[in-house]
Short mmCIF file of C-alpha atoms and ligand atoms in Angstrom, two decimals:
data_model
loop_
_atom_site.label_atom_id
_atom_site.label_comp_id
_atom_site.label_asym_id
_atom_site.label_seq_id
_atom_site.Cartn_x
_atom_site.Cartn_y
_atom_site.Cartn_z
CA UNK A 1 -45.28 -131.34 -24.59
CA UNK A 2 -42.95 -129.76 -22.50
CA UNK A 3 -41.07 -126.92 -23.72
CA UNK A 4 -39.03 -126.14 -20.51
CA UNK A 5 -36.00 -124.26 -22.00
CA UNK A 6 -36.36 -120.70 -23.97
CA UNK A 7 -35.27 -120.24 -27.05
CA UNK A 8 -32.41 -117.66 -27.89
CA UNK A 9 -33.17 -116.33 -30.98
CA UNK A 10 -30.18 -113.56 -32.81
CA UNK A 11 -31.21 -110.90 -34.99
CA UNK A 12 -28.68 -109.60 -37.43
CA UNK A 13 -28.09 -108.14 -40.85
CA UNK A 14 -26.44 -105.91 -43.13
CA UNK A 15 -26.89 -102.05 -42.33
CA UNK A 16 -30.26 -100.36 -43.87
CA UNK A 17 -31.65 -103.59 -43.75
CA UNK A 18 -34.24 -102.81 -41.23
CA UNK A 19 -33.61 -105.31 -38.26
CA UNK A 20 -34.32 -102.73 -35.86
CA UNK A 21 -37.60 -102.15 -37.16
CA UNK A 22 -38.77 -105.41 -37.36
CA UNK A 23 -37.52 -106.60 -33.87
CA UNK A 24 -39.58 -103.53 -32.52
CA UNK A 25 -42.58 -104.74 -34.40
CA UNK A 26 -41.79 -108.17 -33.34
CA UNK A 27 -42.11 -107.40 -29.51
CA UNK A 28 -44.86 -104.86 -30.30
CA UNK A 29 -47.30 -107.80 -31.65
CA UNK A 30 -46.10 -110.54 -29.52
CA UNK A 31 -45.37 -108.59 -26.14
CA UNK A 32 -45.98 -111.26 -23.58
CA UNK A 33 -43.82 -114.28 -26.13
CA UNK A 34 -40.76 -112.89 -26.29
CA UNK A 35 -38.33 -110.71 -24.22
CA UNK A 36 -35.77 -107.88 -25.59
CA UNK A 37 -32.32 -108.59 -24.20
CA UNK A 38 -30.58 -105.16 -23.29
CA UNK A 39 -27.12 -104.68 -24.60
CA UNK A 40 -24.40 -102.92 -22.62
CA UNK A 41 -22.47 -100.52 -24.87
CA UNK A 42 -20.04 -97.52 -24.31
CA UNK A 43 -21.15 -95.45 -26.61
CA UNK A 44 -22.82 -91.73 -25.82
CA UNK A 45 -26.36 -92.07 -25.00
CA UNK A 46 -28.41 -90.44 -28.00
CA UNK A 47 -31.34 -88.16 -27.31
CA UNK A 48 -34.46 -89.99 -26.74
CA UNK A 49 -32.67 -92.83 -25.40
CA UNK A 50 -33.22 -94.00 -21.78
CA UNK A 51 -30.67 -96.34 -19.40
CA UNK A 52 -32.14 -99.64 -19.37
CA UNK A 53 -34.78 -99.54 -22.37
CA UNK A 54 -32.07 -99.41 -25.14
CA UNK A 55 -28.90 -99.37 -23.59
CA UNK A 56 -26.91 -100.05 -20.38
CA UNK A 57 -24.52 -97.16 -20.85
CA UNK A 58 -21.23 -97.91 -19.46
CA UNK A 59 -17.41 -96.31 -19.62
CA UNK A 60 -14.63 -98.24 -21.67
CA UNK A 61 -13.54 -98.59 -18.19
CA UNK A 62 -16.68 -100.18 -16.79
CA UNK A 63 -17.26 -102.08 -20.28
CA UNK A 64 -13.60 -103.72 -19.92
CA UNK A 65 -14.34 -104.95 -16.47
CA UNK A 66 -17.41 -106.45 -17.41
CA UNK A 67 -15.37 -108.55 -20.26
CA UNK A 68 -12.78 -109.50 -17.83
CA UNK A 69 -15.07 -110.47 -14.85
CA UNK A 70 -16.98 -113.05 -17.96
CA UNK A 71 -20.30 -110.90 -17.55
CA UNK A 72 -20.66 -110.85 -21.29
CA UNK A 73 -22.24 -113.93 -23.51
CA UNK A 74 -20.68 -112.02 -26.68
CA UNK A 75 -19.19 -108.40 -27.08
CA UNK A 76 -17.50 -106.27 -30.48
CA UNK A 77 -16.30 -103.14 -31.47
CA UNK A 78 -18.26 -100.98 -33.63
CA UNK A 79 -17.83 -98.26 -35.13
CA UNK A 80 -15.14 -97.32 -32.27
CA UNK A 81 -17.24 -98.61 -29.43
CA UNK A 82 -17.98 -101.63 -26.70
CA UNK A 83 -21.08 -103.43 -27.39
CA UNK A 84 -22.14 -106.58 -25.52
CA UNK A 85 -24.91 -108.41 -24.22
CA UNK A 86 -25.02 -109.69 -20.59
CA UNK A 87 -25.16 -113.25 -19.70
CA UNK A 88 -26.95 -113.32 -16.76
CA UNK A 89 -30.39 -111.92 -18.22
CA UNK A 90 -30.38 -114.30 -21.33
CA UNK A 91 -29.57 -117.12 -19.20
CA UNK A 92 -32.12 -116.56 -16.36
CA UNK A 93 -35.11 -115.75 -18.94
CA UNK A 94 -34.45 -119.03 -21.66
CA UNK A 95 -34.33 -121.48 -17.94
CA UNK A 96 -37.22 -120.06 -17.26
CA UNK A 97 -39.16 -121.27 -20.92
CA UNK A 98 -38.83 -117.45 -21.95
CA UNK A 99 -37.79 -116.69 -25.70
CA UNK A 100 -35.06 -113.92 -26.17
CA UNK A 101 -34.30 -111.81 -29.14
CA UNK A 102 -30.92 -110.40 -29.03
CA UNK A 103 -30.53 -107.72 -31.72
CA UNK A 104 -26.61 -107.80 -32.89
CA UNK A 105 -24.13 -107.83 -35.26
CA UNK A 106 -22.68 -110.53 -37.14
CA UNK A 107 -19.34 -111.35 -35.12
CA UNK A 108 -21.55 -111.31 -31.99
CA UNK A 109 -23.93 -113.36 -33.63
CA UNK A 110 -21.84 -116.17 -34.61
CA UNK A 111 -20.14 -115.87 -30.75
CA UNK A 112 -23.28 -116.58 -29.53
CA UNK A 113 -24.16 -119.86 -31.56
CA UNK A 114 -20.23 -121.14 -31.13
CA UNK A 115 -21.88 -121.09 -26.79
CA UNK A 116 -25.64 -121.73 -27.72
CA UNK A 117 -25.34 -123.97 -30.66
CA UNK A 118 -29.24 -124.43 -30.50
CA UNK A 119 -30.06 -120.44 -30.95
CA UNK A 120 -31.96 -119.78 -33.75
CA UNK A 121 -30.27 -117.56 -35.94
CA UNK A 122 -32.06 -114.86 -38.70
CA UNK A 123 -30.29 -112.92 -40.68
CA UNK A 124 -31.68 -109.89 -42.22
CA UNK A 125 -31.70 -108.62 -45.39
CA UNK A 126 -33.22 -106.73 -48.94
CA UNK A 127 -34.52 -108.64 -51.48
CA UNK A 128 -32.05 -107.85 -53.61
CA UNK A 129 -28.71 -105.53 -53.27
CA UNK A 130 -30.23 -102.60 -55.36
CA UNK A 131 -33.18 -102.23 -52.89
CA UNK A 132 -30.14 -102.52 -50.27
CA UNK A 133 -28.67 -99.80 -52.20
CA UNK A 134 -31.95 -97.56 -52.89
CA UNK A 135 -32.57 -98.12 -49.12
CA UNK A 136 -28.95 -96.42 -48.06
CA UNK A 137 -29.24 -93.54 -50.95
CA UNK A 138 -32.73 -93.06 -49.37
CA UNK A 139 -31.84 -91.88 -46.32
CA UNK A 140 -30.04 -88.87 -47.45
CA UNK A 141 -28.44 -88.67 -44.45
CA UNK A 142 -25.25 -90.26 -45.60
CA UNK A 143 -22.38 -89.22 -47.55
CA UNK A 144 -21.86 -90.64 -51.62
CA UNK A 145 -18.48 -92.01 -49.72
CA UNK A 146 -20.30 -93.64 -46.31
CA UNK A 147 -22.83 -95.29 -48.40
CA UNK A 148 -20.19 -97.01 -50.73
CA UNK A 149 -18.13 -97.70 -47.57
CA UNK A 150 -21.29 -99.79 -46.00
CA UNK A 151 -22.24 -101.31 -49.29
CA UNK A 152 -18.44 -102.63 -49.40
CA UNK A 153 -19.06 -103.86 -45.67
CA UNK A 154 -22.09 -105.41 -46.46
CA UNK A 155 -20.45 -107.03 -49.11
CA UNK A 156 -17.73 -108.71 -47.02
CA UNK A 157 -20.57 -109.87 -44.79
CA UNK A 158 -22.70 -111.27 -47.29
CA UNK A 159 -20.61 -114.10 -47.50
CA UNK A 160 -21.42 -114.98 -43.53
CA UNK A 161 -25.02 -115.03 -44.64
CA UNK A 162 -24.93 -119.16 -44.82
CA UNK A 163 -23.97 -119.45 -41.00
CA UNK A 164 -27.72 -118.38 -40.21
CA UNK A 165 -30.68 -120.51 -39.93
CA UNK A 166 -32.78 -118.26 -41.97
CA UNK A 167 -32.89 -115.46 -44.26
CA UNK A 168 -35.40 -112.66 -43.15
CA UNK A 169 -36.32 -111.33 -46.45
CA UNK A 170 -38.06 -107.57 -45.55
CA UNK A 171 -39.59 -106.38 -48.35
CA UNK A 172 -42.93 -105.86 -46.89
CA UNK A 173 -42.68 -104.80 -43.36
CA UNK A 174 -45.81 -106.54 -41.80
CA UNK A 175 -45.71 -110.08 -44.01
CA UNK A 176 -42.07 -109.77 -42.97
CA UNK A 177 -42.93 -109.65 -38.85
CA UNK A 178 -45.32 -112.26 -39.34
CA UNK A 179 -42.87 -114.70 -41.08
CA UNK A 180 -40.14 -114.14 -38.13
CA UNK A 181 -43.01 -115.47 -35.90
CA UNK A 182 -44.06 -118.17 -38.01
CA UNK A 183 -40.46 -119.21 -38.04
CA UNK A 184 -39.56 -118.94 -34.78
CA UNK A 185 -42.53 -120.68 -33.12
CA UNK A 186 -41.95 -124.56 -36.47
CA UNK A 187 -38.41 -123.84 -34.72
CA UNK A 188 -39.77 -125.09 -31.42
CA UNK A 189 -41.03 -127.73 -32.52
CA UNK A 190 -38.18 -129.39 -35.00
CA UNK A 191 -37.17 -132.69 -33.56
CA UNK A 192 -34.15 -132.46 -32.76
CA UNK A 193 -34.80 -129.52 -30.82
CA UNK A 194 -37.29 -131.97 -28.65
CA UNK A 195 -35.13 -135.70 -27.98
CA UNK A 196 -36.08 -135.11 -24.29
CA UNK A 197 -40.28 -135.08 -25.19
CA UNK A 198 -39.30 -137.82 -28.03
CA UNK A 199 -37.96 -139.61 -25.05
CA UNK A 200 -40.94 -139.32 -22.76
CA UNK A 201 -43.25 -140.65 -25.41
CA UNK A 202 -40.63 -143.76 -26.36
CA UNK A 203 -41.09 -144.17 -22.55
CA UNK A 204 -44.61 -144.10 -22.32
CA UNK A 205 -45.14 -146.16 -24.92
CA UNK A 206 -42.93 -149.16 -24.02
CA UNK A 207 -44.83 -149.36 -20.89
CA UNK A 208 -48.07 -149.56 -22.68
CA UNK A 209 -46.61 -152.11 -25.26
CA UNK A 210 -46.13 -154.29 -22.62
CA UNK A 211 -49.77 -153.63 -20.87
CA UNK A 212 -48.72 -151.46 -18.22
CA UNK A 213 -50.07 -147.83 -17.49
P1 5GP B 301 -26.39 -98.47 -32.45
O1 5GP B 301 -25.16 -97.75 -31.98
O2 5GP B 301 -26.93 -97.90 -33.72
O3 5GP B 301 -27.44 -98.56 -31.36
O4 5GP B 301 -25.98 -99.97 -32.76
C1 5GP B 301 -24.96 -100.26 -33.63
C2 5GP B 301 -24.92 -101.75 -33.92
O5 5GP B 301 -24.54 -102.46 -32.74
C3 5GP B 301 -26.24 -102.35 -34.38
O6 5GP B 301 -26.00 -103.05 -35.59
C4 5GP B 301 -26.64 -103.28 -33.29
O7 5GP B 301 -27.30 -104.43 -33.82
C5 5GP B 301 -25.29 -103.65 -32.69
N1 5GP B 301 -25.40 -104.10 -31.31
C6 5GP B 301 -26.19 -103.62 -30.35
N2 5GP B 301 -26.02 -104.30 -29.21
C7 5GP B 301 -25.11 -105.26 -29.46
C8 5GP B 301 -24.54 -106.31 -28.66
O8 5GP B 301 -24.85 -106.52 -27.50
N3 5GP B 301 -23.61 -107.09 -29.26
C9 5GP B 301 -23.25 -106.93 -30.56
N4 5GP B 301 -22.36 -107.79 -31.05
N5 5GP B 301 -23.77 -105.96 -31.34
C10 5GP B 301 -24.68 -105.14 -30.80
#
């Protein structure tokens, strides 16, 4: 079969949730299957962070002209600043057959499938909200007041969880990475993801109907 076109597959989910982790261990075990697309954001660089492995780090300035020149296939504010992924890498590596994981949040995830209505979109999240919860209070690095402030975010988003394909339940890290990949490779081959090679084959086969090869 021919499986010319990429697939463009969105990674998103509530905060705490672990997406990050698991797209990491996603590219780690599958490096040469699928390809990290590298958001543009204008927010300060962090320490330990490189230009062009996590981030292309622009100005508000720089970020603006990108949105106005149409560089961007989706962009948001967050938390105060730009973030946006550019078009021309996705495009370029899904024509060429490649598989792209874009890692954003939810308003840029649902952008994305209103342009690509055939990406493949996983939404990450707890079992439950109390491990959601646990997983916040765990980090200690939050105030009482932040961590009720993302829980009530998370709550407002929880009700955008049906606009994904699938649910990325992470309660055990590695069963969790293997499911993503399981998922993502049956998505290939769903049939109405494949009219062009159910075409070929209707093709072939009404010339050998009639004798012919
Ligand atoms: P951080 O500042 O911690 O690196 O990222 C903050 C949030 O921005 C994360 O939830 C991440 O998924 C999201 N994000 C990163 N890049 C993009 C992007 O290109 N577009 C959108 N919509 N969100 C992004």
């Amino acid at each position: 079969m021919d499986f010319t076109k990429g697939l463009v597959i969105v990674l998103s989910g509530f905060s705490g949730a672990g997406k990050g982790t698991i797209m990491k261990h996603l590219l780690k075990h599958h490096k040469d299957e699928y390809f990290l697309s590298i958001s543009a954001t204008s927010r300060q660089m962090r320490t330990g962070e490189k230009e062009g492995r996590d981030y292309f780090f622009k100005t508000r300035e720089e970020f603006e002209e990108m949105i106005q020149k149409g560089e961007l296939l989706e962009y948001t504010e967050f938390n105060g600043n730009y973030y946006g992924t550019p078009k021309e890498y996705v495009e370029s590596l899904v024509n060429d057959g490649k598989d792209v994981v874009l890692e954003i949040e939810i308003d840029g995830a649902l952008q994305v499938k209103k342009i690509y209505p055939e990406a493949l979109l996983l939404f990450v999240t707890p079992p439950d909200a109390t491990s959601l919860k646990d997983r916040l209070v765990g980090r200690a690095t939050e105030t009482k007041e932040v961590i009720d402030q993302r829980l009530s975010i998370a709550y407002d988003q929880s009700f955008l969880m049906d606009k994904y394909d699938y649910l990325v339940v992470n309660d055990d890290l590695s069963s969790c990475v293997k499911r993503v990949h399981n998922t993502i490779q049956s998505e290939r081959y769903r049939a109405s993801r494949n009219l062009k090679n159910i075409d070929i084959i209707q093709k072939e086969l009404k010339m050998f109907s009639k004798g012919e090869n």
